[in-house]
Structure formats: C-alpha cells, structure tokens
mmCIF file of C-alpha atoms in Angstrom:
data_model
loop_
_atom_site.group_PDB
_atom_site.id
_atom_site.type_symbol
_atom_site.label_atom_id
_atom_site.label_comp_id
_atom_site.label_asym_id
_atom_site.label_seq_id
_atom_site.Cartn_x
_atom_site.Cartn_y
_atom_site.Cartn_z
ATOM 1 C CA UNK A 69 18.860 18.511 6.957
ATOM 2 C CA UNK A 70 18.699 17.651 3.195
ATOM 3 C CA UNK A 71 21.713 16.035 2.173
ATOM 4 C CA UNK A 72 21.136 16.168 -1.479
ATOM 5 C CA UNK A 73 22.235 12.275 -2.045
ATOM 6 C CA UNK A 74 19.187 9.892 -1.670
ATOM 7 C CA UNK A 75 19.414 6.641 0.215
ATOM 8 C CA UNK A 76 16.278 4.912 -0.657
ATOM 9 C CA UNK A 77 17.019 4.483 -4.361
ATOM 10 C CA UNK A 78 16.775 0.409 -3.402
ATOM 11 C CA UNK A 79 13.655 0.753 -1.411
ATOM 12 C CA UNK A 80 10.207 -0.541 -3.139
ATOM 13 C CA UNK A 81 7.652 1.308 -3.557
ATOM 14 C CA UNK A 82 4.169 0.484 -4.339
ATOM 15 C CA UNK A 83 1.651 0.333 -6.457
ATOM 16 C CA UNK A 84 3.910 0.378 -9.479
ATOM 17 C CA UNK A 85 2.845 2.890 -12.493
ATOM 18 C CA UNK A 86 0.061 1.413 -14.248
ATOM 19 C CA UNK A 87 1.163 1.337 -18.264
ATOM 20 C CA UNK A 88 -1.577 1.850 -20.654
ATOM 21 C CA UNK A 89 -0.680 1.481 -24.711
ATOM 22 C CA UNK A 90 -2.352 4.012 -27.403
ATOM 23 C CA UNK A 91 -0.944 1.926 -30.727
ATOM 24 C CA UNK A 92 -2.265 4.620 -33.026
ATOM 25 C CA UNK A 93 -0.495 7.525 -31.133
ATOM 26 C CA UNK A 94 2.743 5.211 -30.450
ATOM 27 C CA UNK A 95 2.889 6.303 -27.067
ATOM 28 C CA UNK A 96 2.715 4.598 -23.380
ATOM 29 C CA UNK A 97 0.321 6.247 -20.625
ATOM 30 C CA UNK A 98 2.128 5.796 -17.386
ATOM 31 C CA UNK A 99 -0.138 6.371 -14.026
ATOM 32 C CA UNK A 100 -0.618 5.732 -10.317
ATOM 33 C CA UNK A 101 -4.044 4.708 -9.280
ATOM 34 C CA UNK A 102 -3.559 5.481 -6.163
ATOM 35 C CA UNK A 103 -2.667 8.998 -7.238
ATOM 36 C CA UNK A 104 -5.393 9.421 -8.993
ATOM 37 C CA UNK A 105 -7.711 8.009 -6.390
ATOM 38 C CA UNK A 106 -6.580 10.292 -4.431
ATOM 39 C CA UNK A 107 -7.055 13.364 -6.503
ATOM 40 C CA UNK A 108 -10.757 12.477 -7.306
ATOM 41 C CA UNK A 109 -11.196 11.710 -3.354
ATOM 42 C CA UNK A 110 -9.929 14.975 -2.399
ATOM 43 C CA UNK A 111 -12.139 16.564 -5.150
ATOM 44 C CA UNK A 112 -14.989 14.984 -3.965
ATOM 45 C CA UNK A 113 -14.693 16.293 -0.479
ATOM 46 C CA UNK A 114 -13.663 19.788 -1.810
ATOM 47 C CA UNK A 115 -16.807 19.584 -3.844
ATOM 48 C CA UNK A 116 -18.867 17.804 -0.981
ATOM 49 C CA UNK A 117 -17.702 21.037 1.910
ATOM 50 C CA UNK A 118 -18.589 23.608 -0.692
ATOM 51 C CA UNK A 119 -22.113 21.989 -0.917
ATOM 52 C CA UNK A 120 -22.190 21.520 2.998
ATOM 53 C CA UNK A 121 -21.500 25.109 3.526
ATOM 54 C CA UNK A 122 -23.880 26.459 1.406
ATOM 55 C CA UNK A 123 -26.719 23.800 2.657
ATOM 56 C CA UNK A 124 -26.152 24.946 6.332
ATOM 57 C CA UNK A 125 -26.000 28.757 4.858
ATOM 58 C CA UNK A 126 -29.446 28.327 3.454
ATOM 59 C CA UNK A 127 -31.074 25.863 6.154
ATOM 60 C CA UNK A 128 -29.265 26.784 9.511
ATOM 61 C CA UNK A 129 -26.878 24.674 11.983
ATOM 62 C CA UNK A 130 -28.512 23.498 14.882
ATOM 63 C CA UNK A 131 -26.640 22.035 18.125
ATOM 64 C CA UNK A 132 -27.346 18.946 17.736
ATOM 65 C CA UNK A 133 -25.315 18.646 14.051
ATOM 66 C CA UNK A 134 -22.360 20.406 16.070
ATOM 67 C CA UNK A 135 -22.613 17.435 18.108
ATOM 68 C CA UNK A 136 -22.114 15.292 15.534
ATOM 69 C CA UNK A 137 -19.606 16.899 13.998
ATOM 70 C CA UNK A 138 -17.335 17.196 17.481
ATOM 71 C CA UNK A 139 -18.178 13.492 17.958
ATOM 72 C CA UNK A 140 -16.714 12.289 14.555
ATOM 73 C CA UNK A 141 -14.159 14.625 15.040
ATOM 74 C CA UNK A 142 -12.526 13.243 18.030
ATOM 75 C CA UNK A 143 -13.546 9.629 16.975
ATOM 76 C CA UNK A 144 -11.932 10.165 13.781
ATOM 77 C CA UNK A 145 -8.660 12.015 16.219
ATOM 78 C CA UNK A 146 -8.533 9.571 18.111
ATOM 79 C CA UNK A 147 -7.845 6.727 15.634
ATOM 80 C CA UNK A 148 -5.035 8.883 13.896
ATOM 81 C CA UNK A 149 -3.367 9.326 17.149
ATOM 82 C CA UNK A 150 -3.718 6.167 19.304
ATOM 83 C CA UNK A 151 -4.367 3.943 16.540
ATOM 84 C CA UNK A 152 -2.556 4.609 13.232
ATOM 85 C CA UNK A 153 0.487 6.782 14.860
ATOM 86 C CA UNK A 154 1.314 5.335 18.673
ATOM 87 C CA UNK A 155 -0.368 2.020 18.194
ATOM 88 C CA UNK A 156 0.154 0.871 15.039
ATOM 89 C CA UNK A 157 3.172 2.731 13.746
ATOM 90 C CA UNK A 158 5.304 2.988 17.338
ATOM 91 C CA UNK A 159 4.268 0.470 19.425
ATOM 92 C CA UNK A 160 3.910 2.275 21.932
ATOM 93 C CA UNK A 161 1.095 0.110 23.394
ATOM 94 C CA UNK A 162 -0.907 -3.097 23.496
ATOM 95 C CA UNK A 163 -4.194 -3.576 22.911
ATOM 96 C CA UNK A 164 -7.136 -5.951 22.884
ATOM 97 C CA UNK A 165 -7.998 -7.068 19.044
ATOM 98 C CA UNK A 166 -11.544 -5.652 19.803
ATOM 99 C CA UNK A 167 -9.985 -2.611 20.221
ATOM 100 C CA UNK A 168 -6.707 -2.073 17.479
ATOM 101 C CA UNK A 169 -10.506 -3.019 14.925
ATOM 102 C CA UNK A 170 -12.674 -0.704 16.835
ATOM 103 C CA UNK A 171 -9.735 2.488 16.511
ATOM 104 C CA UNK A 172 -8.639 1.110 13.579
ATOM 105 C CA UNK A 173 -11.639 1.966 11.644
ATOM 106 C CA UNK A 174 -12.214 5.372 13.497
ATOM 107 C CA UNK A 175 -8.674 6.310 11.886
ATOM 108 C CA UNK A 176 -9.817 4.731 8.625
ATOM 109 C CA UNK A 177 -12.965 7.178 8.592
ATOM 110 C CA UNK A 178 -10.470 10.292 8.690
ATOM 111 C CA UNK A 179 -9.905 9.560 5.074
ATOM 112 C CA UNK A 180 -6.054 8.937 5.206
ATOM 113 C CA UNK A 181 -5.185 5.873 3.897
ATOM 114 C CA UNK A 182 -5.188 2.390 4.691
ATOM 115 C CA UNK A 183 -3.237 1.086 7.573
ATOM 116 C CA UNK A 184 -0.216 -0.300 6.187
ATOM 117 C CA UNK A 185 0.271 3.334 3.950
ATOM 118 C CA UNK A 186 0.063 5.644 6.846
ATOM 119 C CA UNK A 187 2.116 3.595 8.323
ATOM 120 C CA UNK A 188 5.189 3.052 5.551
ATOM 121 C CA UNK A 189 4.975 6.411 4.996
ATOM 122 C CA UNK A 190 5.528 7.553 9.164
ATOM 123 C CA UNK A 191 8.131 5.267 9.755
ATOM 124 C CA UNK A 192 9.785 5.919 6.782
ATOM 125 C CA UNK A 193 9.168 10.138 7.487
ATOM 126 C CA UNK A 194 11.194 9.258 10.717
ATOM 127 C CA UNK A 195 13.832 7.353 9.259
ATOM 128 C CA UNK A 196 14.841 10.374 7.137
ATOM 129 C CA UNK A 197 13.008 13.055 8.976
ATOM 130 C CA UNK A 198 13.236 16.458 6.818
ATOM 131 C CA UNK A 199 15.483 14.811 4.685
ATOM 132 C CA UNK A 200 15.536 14.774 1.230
ATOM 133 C CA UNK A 201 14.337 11.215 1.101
ATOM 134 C CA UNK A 202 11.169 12.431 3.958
ATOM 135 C CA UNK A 203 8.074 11.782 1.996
ATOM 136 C CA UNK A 204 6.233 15.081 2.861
ATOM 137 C CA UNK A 205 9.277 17.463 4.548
ATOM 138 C CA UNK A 206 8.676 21.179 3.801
ATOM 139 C CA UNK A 207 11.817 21.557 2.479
ATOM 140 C CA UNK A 208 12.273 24.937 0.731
ATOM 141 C CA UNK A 209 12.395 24.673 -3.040
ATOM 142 C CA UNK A 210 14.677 27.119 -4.304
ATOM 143 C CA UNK A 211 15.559 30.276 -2.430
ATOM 144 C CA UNK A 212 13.632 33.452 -0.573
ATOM 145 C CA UNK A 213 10.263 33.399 0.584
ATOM 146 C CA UNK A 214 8.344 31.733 -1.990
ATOM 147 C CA UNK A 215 10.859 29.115 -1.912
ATOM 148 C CA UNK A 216 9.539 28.673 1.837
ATOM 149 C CA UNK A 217 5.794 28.709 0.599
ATOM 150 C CA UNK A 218 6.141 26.001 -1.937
ATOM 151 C CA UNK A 219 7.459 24.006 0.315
ATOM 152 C CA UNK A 220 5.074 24.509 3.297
ATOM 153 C CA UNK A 221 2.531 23.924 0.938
ATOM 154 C CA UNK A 222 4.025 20.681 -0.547
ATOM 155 C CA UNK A 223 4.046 19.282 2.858
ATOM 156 C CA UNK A 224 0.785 20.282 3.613
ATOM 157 C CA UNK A 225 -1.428 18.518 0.825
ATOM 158 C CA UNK A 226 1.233 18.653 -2.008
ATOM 159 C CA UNK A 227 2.989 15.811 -1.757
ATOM 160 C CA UNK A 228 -0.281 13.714 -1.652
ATOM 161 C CA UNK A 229 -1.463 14.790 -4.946
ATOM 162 C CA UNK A 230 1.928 14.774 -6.242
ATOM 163 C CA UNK A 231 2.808 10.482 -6.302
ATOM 164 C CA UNK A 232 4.484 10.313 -3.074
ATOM 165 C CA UNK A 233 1.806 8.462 -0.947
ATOM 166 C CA UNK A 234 3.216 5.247 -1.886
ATOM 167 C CA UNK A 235 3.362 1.832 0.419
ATOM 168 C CA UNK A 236 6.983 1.398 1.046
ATOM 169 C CA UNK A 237 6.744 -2.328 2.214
ATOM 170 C CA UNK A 238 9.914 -2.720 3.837
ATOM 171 C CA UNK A 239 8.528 -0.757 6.264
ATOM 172 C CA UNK A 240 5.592 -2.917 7.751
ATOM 173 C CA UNK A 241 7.145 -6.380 8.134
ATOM 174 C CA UNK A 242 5.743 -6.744 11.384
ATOM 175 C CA UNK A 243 2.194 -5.637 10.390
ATOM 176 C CA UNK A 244 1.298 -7.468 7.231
ATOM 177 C CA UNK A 245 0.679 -10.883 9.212
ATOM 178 C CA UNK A 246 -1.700 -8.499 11.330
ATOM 179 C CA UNK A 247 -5.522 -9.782 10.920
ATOM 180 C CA UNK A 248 -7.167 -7.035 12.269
ATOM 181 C CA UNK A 249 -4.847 -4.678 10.168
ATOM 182 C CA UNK A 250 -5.599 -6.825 6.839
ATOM 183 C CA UNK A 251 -9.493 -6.904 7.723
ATOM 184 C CA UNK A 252 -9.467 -3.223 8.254
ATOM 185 C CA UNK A 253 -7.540 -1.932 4.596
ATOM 186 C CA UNK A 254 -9.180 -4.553 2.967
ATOM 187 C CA UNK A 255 -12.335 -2.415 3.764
ATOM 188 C CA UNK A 256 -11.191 0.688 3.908
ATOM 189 C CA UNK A 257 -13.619 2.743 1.100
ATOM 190 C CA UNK A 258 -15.934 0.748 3.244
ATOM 191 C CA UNK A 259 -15.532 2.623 6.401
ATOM 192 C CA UNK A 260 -15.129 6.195 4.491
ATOM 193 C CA UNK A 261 -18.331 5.998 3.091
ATOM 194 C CA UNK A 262 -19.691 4.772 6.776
ATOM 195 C CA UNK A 263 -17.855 7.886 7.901
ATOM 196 C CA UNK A 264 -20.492 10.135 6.178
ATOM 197 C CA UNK A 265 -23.462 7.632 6.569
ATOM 198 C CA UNK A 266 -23.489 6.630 9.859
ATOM 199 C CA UNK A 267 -24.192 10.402 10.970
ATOM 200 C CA UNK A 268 -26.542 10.845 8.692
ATOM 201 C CA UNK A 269 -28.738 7.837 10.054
ATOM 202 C CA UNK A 270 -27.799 9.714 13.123
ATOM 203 C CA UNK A 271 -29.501 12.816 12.224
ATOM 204 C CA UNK A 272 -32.444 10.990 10.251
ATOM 205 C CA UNK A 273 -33.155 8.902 13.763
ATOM 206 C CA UNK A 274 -32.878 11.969 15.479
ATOM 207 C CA UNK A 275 -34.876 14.543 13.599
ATOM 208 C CA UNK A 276 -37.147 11.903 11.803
ATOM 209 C CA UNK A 277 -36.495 13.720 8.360
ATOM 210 C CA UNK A 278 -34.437 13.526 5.650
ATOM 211 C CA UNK A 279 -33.205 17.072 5.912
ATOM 212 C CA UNK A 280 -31.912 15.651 9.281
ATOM 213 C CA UNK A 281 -30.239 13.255 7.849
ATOM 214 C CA UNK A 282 -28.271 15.553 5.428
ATOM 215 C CA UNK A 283 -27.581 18.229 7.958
ATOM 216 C CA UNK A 284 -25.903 15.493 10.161
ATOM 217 C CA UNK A 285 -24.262 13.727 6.877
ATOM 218 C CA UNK A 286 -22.722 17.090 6.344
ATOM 219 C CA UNK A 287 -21.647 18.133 9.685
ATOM 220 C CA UNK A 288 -20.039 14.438 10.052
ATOM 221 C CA UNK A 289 -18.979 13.987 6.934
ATOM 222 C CA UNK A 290 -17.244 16.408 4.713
ATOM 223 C CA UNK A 291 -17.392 18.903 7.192
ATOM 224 C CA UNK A 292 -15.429 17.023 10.034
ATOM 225 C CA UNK A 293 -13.187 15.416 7.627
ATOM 226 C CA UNK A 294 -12.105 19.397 6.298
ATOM 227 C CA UNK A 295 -10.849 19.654 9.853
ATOM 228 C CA UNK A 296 -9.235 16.036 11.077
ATOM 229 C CA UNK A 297 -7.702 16.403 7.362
ATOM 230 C CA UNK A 298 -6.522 19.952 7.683
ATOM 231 C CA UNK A 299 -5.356 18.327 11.395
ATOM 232 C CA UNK A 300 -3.095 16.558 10.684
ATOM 233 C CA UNK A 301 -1.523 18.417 7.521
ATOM 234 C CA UNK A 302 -0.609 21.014 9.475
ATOM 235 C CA UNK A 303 1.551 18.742 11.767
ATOM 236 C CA UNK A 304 3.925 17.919 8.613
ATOM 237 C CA UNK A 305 3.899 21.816 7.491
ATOM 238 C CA UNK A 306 3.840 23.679 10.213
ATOM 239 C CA UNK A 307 5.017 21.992 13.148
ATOM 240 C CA UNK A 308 8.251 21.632 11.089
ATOM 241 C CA UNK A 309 8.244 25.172 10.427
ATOM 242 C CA UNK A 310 6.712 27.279 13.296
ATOM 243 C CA UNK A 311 6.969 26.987 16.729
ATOM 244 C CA UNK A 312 9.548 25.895 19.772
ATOM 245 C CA UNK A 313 12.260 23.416 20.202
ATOM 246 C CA UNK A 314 13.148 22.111 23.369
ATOM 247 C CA UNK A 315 15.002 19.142 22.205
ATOM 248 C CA UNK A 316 17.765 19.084 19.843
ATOM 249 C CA UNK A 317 16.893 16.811 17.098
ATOM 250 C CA UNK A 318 18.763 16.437 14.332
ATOM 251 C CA UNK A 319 15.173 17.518 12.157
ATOM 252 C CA UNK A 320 13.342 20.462 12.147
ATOM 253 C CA UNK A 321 9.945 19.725 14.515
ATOM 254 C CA UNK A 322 8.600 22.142 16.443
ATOM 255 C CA UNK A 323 6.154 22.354 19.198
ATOM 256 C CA UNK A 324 3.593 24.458 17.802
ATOM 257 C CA UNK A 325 0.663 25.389 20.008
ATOM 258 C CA UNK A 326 -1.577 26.254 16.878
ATOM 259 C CA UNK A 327 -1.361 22.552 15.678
ATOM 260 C CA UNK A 328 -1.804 21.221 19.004
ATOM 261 C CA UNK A 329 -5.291 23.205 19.533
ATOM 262 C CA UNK A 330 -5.619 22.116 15.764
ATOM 263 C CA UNK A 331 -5.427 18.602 16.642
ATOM 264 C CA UNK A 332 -6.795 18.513 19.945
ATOM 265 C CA UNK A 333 -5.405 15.403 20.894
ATOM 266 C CA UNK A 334 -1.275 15.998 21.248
ATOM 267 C CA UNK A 335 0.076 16.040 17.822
ATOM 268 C CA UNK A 336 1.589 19.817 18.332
ATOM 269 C CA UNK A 337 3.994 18.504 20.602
ATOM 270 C CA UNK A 338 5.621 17.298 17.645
ATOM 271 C CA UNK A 339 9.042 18.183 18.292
ATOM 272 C CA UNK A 340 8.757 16.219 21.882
ATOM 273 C CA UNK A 341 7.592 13.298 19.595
ATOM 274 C CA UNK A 342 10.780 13.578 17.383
ATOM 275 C CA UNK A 343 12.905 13.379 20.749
ATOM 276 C CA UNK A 344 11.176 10.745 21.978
ATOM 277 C CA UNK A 345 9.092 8.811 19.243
ATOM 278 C CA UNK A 346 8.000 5.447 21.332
ATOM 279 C CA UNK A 347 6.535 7.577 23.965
ATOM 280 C CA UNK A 348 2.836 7.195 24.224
ATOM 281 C CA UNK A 349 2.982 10.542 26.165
ATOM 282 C CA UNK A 350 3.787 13.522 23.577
ATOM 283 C CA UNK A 351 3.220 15.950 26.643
ATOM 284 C CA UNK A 352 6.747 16.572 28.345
ATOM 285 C CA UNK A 353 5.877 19.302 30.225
ATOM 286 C CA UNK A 354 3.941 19.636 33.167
ATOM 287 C CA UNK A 355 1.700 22.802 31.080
ATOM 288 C CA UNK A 356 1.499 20.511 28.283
ATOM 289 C CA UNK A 357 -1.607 18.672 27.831
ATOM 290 C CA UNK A 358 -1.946 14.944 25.502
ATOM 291 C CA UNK A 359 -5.497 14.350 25.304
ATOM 292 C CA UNK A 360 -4.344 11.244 23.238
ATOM 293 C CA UNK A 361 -2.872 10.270 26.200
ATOM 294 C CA UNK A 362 -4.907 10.521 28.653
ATOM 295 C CA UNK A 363 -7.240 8.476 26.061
ATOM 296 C CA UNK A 364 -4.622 5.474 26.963
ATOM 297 C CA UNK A 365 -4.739 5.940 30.566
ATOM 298 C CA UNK A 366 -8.378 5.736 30.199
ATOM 299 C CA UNK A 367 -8.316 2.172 27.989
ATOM 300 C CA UNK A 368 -5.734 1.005 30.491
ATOM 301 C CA UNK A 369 -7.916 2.004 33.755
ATOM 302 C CA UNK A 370 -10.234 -0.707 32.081
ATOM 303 C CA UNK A 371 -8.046 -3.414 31.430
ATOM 304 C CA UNK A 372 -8.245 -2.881 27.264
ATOM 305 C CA UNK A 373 -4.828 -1.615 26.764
ATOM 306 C CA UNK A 374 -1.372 -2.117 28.193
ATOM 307 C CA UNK A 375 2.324 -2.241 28.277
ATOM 308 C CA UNK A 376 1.872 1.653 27.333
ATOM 309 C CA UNK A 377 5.258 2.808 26.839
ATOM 310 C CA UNK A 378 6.020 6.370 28.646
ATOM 311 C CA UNK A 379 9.348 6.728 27.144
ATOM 312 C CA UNK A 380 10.816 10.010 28.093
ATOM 313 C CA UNK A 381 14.730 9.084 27.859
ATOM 314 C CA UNK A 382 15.490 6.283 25.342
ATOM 315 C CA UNK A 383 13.597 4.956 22.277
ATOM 316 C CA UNK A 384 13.719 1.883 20.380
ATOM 317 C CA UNK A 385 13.622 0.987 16.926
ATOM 318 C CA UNK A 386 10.684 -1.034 15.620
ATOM 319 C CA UNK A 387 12.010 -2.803 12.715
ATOM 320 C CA UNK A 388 12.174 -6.544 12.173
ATOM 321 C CA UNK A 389 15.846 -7.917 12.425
ATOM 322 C CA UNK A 390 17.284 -6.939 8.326
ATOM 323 C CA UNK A 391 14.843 -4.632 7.892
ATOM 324 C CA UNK A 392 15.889 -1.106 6.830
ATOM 325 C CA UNK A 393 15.472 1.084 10.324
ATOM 326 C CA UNK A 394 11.372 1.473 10.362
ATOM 327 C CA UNK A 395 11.829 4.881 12.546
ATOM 328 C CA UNK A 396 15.016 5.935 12.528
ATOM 329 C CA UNK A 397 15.568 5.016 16.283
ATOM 330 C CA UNK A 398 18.657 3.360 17.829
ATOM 331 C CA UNK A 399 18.669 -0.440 17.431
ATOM 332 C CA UNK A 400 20.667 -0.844 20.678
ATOM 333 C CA UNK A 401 18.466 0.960 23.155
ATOM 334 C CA UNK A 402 15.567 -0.082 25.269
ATOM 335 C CA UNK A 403 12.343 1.787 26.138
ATOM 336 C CA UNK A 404 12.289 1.964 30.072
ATOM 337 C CA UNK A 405 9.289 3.517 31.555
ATOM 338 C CA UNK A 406 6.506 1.126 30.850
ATOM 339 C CA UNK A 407 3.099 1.161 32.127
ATOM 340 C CA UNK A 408 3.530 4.573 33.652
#
C-alpha cells in the first residue's frame, strides 16, 4: 500500500530531460524524447486503427486477414509473456540464443519498448508493487469514485504518456552484457515497422494485389497491436483492481478472468504471479489454464528451452549481488521445482 515516503529518490533514471535554450525568450525547454516518442507512436497507431476500421468498413474482412491478425496476435503474446516477462525479466527459464532473438523480436513487434525498458520498469513494478514508487500502480488520486477512475486510467495508458516509462538501469545489471538483448533494442523501430510489413507482404503474396496487402497490413498491424496493447494494459489496471485473491500479497493483484481471456496467454492470473513471481507456471489451479505455459513445455519437449522454473512455494530474487532488489523477492530463498 502507498506509503507516502519514496525510496527511489537515489535511483537513476534514464534518458535524462533533454534542455533546449530560446535566448530571446530567456527561457529553457526541458523534454523527454522518449516521452514524446511515445506520444507520436501512440498517435500514429490511434490514427493508423481509425483508418483500418474504416478501410475494412468500406472493403470487407475476409478470413484469411483474421488469420493474420490471430497469428500476430499470439506471436506478438507470446514474446510479452515468455520472452520479455518470464524469460527475460524472471528467469524463469533458459533458452537457446536462436530462440531469446527469435521471441525477442516477436515481443519487440507488440510495440512496448525495448528490452532493457520493459524490463527496468517490471522489476522495478515488483520491487514496490502498488506502491507509491510502482511506475504504473492504479493508485486512487484523491478520494470517491473519480478518484478510482483517474487512477485506473493512469495505470492503464497514463503513466506512459505521462514521463514514467523511463530505463531505471540499476535494474538490468545482468542483461546489459546480453548480445542478443543489445542486438534486439538496438533494432527495435526496426522490428515495429516489420510488425506491420511483414503481413502485408503476407496478404500481397496471398491475394496477388495491393489491396491484399493493405487489408493484411491492417489486420496485422494496427489492428492486432490495438489488442496485444490494450492486453497487457489491462493487466496493470485491472488485474490490480478487479477480480480474486487467493494469495495474500502484500499488493493489490487480482486474478481477473476478463484479463486472462484478454491476454490469452496467462497474464490474468496476475495475483498468482505476485505470490509466486519466478514461476514459469501463472496457472495454480487445476481450472486455471497458462497458455504461456504450456508454450514452454512445448520449447522444452524439443530440447530449445530448459531449467523452466515451476516455482509454486518459494521465489528468488534476481538481482546482481549490490544491486537494489530487481523484484522485490527474498534474497535468501531458493526456487525448488525446476524442470517440472
């Protein structure tokens, strides 16, 4: 719960505010870039699905461009979950370089940030979870109902248009030696824009036309990224708002069965993530289904993944030695269901 006294007054975050000098007004311009980049990006796709819906509302939707849109979809799902959160973030597996590239660029086509930021940002949103020092919390602002609002919708998209996405580098020690993690941010924009064209040479190869192309660009692109965006917003805002807890945690996740049909792949079962972060599993109960999951099992069956980490009792914190607490775990314990 908030405490009200912050705690990561000495932490660094990154980039700093870009100062720009306007001698004739005697005033300094400060700005993020990556604020701003990410105001324009999300304007672009707001603009780009208003133009999608209104292409497919004059032209039609056939099943193949539903195709391509449930295909991105659960490539781009799949790299948020497996790669980005449990791989990348948690450790809660290994995995063959061919592989940590191969997911890390699906995750990198969902339009959420290079590596190393997602990353910062979730370890650091589970070092103070729903704390006043949690990046995107939905912590009420003020009093009553509306009070409840602005804060649901801060943690929604709020806090990403507001100069909070920041790199917090004390966070990813362990990950900035990381080739494949260096090769993939370094071409990040790269694999956005491949997120949009690649379908569309889908759809051109498919249909022979150009209208197939820009059917398919549309379904895959701004389309699909509307809902893996949406996704995974509404496990910040509403699976710390709405739904069950079955595990005292000292935040306030919930298991929410929206988000989890939202996500498809696990993420609802956020509050059995909270209790037991390392897990690669998020499912705890036998009704609960982790498609992410069984995603591992599958890379495992084939020898491409291992030391998977089914961690249903203890956790372990993921920090380098002097390194503020990455996740918020306890330093002392050991995972102790591996492979399972």
């Amino acid at each position: 719960m908030p405490s009200g006294h912050r705690r990561d007054v000495g932490e660094t975050r990154l980039p700093l505010p870009t100062r720009i000098s306007i001698p004739w007004l005697n005033r300094v311009i400060r700005f993020n870039h990556v604020t701003l980049l990410l105001r324009v990006g999300l304007a672009i796709e707001v603009a780009a699905l208003v133009v999608a819906v209104w292409w497919f509302a004059v032209h039609g939707i056939g099943w193949f461009e539903v195709v391509v849109c449930v295909v991105m979809f659960l490539m781009n799902a799949l790299g948020i979950t497996v790669g980005y959160h449990r791989l990348f973030t948690h450790r809660s597996l290994q995995a063959r370089p061919w592989v940590r590239l191969v997911i890390g660029i699906w995750g990198a086509m969902g339009m959420q940030g290079p590596i190393l930021y997602w990353v910062s940002i979730h370890r650091k949103h589970h070092r103070y979870p729903d704390e006043v020092e949690d990046p995107h919390s939905p912590r009420p602002s003020g009093r009553g109902w509306l009070a409840v609002a602005r804060g649901a919708i801060y943690a929604f998209v709020g806090w990403i248009v507001s100069g909070e996405y920041c790199l917090y580098p004390e966070y990813i020690k362990d990950l900035k030696r990381d080739p494949v993690v260096r090769f993939v941010d370094r071409y990040y924009s790269l694999w956005v824009i491949a997120g949009v064209i690649v379908p569309g040479l889908i759809g051109l190869a498919w249909y022979g036309t150009w209208q197939g192309y820009w059917a398919c660009a549309f379904a895959g692109g701004p389309i699909r990224l509307f809902f893996s965006l949406t996704g995974t917003w509404y496990v910040n805002s509403a699976a710390h708002i709405f739904g069950s807890r079955p595990f005292a945690t000292t935040d306030l996740s919930r298991n929410n069965r929206f988000v989890v049909f939202a996500t498809v792949i696990g993420e609802g079962w956020h509050n059995n993530h909270h209790a037991f972060p390392r897990s690669a599993n998020m499912a705890a109960q036998p009704y609960q289904i982790d498609f992410g999951y069984q995603f591992i099992r599958l890379l495992k069956h084939f020898g491409w993944v291992d030391r998977v980490l089914v961690d249903l009792g203890k956790t372990v914190d993921v920090a380098e030695p002097g390194a503020p607490s990455a996740t918020g775990y306890p330093e002392s314990e050991k995972p102790i269901a591996v492979d399972a």
